Coordinates of N, CA, C and O (backbone and C1' of nucleotides) in Angstrom, one line a residue:
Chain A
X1 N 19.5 8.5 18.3 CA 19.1 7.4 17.3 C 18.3 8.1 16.2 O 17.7 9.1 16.6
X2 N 18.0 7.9 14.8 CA 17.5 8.2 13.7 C 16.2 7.3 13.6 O 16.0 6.1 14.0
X3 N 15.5 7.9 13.2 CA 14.4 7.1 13.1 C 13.4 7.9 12.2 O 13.1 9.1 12.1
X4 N 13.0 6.9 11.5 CA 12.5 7.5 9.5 C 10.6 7.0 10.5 O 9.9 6.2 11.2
X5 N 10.6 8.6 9.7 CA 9.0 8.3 9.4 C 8.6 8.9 8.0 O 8.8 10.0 7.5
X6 N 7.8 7.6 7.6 CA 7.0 7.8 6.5 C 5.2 8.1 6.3 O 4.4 8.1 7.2
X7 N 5.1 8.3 5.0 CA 3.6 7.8 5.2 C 3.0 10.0 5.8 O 2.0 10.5 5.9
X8 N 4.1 10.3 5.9 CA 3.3 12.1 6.4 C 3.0 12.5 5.1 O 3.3 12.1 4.0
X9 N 2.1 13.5 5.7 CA 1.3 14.9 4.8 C 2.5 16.0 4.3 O 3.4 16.7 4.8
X10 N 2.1 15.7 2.8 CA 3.4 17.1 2.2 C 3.4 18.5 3.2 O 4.4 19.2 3.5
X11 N 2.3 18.7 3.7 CA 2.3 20.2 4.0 C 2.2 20.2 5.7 O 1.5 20.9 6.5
X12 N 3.5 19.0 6.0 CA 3.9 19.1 7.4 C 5.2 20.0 7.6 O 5.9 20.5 6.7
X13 N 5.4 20.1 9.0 CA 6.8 21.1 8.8 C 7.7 20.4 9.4 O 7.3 19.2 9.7
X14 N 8.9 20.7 9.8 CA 10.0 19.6 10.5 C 9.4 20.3 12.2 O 9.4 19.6 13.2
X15 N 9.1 21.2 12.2 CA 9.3 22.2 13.7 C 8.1 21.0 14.4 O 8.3 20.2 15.3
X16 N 6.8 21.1 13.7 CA 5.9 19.7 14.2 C 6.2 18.8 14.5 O 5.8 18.3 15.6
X17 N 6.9 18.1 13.6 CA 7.2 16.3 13.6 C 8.4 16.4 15.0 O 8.5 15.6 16.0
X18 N 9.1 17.5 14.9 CA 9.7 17.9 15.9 C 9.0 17.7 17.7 O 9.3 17.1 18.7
X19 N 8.1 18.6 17.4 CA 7.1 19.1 18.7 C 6.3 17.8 19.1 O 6.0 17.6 20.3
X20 N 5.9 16.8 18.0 CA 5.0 15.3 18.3 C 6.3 14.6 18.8 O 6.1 14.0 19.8
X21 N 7.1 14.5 18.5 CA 8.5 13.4 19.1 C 8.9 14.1 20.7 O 8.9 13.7 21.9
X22 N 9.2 15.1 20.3 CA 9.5 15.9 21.9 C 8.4 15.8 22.7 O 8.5 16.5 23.8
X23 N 7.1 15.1 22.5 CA 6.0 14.7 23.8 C 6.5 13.5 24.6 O 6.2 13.3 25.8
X24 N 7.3 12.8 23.8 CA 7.5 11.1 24.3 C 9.2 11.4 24.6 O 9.5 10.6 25.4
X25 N 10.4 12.4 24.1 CA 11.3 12.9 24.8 C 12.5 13.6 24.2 O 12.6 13.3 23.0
X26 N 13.2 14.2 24.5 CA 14.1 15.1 23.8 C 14.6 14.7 22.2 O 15.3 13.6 22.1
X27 N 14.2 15.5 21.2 CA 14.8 15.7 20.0 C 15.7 16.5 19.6 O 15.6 17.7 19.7
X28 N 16.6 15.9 19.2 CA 18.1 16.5 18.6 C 17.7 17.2 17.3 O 17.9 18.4 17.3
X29 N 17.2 16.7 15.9 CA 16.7 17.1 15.2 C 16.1 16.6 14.5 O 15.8 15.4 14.8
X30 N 15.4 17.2 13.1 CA 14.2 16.2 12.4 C 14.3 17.1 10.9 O 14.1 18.3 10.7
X31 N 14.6 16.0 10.1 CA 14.7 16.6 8.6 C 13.4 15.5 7.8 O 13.0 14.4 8.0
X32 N 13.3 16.4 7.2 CA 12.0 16.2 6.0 C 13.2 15.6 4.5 O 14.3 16.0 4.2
X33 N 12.6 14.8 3.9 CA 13.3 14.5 2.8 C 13.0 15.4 1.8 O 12.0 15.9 2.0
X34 N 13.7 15.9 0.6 CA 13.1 16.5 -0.2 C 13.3 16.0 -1.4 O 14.5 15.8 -1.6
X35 N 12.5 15.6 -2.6 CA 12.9 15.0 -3.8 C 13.9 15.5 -4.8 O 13.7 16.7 -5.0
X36 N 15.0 15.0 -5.5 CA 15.9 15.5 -6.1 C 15.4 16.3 -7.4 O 16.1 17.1 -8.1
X37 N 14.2 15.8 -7.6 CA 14.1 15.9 -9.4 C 12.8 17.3 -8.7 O 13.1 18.5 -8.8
X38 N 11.8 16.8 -8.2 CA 10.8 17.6 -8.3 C 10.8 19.0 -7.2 O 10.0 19.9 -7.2
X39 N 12.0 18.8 -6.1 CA 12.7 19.6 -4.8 C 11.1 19.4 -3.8 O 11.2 20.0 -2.8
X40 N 10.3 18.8 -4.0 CA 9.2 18.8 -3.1 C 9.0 17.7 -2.1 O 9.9 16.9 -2.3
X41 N 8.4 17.2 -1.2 CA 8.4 16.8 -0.1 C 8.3 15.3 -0.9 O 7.6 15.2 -1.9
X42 N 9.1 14.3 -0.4 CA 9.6 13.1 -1.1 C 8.3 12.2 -0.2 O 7.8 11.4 -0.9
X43 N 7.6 12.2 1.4 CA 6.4 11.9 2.0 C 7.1 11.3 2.9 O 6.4 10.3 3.3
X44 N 8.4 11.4 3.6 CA 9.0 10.4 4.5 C 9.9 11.1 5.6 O 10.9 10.3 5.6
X45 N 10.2 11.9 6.5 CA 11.2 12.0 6.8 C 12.0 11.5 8.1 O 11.5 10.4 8.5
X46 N 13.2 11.9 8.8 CA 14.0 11.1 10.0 C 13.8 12.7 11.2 O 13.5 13.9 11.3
X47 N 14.0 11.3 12.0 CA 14.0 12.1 13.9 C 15.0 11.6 14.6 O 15.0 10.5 15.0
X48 N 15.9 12.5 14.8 CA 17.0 12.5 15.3 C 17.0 12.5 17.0 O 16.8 13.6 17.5
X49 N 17.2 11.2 18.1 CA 16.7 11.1 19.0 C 18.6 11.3 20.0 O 19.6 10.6 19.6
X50 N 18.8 12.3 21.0 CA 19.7 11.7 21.7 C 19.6 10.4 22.9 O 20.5 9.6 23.3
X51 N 18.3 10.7 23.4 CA 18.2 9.0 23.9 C 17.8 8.3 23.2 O 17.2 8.6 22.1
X52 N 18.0 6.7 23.7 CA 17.1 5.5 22.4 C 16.1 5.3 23.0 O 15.1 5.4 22.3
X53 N 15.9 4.9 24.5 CA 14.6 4.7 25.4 C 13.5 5.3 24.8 O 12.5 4.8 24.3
X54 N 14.1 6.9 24.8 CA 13.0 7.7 24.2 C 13.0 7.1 22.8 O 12.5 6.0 22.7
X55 N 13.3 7.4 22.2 CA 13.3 6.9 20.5 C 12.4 6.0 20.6 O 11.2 6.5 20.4
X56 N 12.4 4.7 21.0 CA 11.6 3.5 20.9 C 10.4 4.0 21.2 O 9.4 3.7 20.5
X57 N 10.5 4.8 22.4 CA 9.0 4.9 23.3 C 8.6 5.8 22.0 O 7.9 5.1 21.3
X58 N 8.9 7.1 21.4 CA 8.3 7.3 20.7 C 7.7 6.8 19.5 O 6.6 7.0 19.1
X59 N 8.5 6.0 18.9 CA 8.4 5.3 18.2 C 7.5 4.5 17.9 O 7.1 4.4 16.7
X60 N 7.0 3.8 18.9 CA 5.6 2.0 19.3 C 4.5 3.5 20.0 O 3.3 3.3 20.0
X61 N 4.9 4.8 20.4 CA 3.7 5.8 20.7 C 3.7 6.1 19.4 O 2.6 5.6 19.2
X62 N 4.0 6.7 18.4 CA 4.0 7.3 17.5 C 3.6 6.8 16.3 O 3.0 7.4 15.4
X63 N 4.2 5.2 16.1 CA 3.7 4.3 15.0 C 2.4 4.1 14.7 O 1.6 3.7 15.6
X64 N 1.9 4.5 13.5 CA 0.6 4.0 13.1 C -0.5 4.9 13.8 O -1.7 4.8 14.1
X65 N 0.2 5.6 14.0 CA -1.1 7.2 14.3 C -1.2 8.2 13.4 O -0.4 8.7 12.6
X66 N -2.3 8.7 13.6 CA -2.9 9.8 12.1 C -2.0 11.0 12.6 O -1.7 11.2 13.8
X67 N -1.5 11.9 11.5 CA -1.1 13.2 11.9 C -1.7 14.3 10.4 O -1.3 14.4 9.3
X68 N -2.3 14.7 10.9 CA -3.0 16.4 9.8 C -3.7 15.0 8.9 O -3.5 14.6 7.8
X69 N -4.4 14.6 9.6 CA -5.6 13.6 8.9 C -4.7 12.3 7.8 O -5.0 11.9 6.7
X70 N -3.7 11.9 8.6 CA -2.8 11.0 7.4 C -2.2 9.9 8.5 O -2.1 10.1 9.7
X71 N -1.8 8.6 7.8 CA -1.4 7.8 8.8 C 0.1 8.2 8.8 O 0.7 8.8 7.9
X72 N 0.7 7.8 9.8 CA 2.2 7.6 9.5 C 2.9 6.2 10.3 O 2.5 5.7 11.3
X73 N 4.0 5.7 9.2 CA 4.9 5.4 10.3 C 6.1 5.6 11.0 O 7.1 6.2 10.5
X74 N 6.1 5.3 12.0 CA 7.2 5.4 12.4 C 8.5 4.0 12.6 O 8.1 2.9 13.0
X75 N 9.8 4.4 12.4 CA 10.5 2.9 12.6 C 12.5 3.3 12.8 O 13.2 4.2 12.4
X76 N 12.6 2.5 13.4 CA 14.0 2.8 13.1 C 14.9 2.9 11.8 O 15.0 2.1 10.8
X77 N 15.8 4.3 12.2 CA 16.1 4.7 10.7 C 17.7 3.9 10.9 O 18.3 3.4 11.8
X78 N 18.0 4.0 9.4 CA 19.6 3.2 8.8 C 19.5 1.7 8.6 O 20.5 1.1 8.1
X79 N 18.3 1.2 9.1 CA 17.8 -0.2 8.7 C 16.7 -0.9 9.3 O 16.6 -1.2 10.5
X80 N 15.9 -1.1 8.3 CA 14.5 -1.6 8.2 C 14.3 -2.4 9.3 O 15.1 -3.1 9.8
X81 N 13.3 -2.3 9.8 CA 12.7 -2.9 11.0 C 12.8 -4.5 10.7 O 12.4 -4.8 9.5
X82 N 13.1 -5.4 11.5 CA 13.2 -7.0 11.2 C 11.9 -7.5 11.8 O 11.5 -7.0 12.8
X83 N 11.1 -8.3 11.3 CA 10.2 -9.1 11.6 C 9.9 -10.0 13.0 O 9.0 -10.2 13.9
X84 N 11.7 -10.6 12.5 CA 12.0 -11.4 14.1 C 13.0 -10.4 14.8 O 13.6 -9.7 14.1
X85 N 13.3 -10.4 15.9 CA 14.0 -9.9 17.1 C 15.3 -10.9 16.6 O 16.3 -10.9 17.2
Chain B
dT16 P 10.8 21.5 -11.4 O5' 9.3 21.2 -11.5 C5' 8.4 22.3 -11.5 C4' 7.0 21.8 -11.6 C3' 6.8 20.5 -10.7 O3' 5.4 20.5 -10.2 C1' 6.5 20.0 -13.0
dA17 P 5.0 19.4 -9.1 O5' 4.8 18.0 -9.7 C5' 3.7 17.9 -10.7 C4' 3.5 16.4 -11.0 C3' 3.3 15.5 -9.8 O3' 2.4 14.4 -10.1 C1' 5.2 14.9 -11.1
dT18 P 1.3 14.1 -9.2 O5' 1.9 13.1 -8.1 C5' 2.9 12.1 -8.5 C4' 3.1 11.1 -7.4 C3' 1.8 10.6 -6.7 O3' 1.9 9.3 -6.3 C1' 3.0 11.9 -5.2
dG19 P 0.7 8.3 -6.1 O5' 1.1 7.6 -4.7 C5' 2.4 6.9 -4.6 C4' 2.7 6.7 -3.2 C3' 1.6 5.9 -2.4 O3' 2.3 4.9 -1.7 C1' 2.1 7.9 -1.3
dA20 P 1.6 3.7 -1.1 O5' 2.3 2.3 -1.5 C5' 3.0 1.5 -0.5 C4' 4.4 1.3 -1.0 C3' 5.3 0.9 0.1 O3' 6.4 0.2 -0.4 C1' 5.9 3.1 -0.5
dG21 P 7.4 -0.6 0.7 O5' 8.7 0.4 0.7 C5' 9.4 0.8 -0.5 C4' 10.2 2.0 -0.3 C3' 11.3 1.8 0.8 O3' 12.5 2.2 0.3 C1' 10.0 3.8 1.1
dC22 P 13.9 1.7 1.0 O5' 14.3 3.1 1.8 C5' 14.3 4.3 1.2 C4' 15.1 5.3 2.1 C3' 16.6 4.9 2.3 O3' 17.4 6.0 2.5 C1' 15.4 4.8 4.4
dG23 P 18.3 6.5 1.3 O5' 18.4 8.0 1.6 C5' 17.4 8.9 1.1 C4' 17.4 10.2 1.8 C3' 18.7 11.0 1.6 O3' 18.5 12.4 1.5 C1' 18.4 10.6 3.9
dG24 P 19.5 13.3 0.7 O5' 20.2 14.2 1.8 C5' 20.5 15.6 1.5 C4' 22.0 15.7 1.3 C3' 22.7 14.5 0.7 O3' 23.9 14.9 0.0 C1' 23.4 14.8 3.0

DNA sequence: TATGAGCGG
């Protein structure tokens, strides 16, 4: 499952955002956005989960927690989190 | 080149 987090510190790396998802369970991969115009960290990137269990769990664990002194969120990626279920 | 909500190759 893909899952966008936003809201990080420019001077994070993918190998971290990596290493914080892989506490809550296996990560496939994790890309950083990069901006087209300026090539620098766009402040958002995705985590590529092969379970979703995990995904989620990381996800409600990972949501709305500080990382390198910054909030983030986390949410599922390819479409915006719904309000109602 | 640029910065802080938003969804990428």
């Amino acid at each position: 499952m893909d899952i966008h987090v936003g809201s990080i510190p420019f001077k994070i790396k993918e190998a971290e955002l990596k290493i914080l998802f892989e506490q809550f369970g296996a990560v496939d991969s994790v890309k950083i956005i990069i901006d087209k115009i300026t090539r620098q960290n766009k402040g958002f990137a995705f985590v590529s989960m092969p379970d979703d269990k995990e995904a989620y769990l990381a996800i409600d664990a990972l949501n709305g927690t500080e990382l390198k002194e910054r909030k983030i969120t986390v949410t599922r990626a390819g479409s915006r989190p719904n309000k109602k279920l």
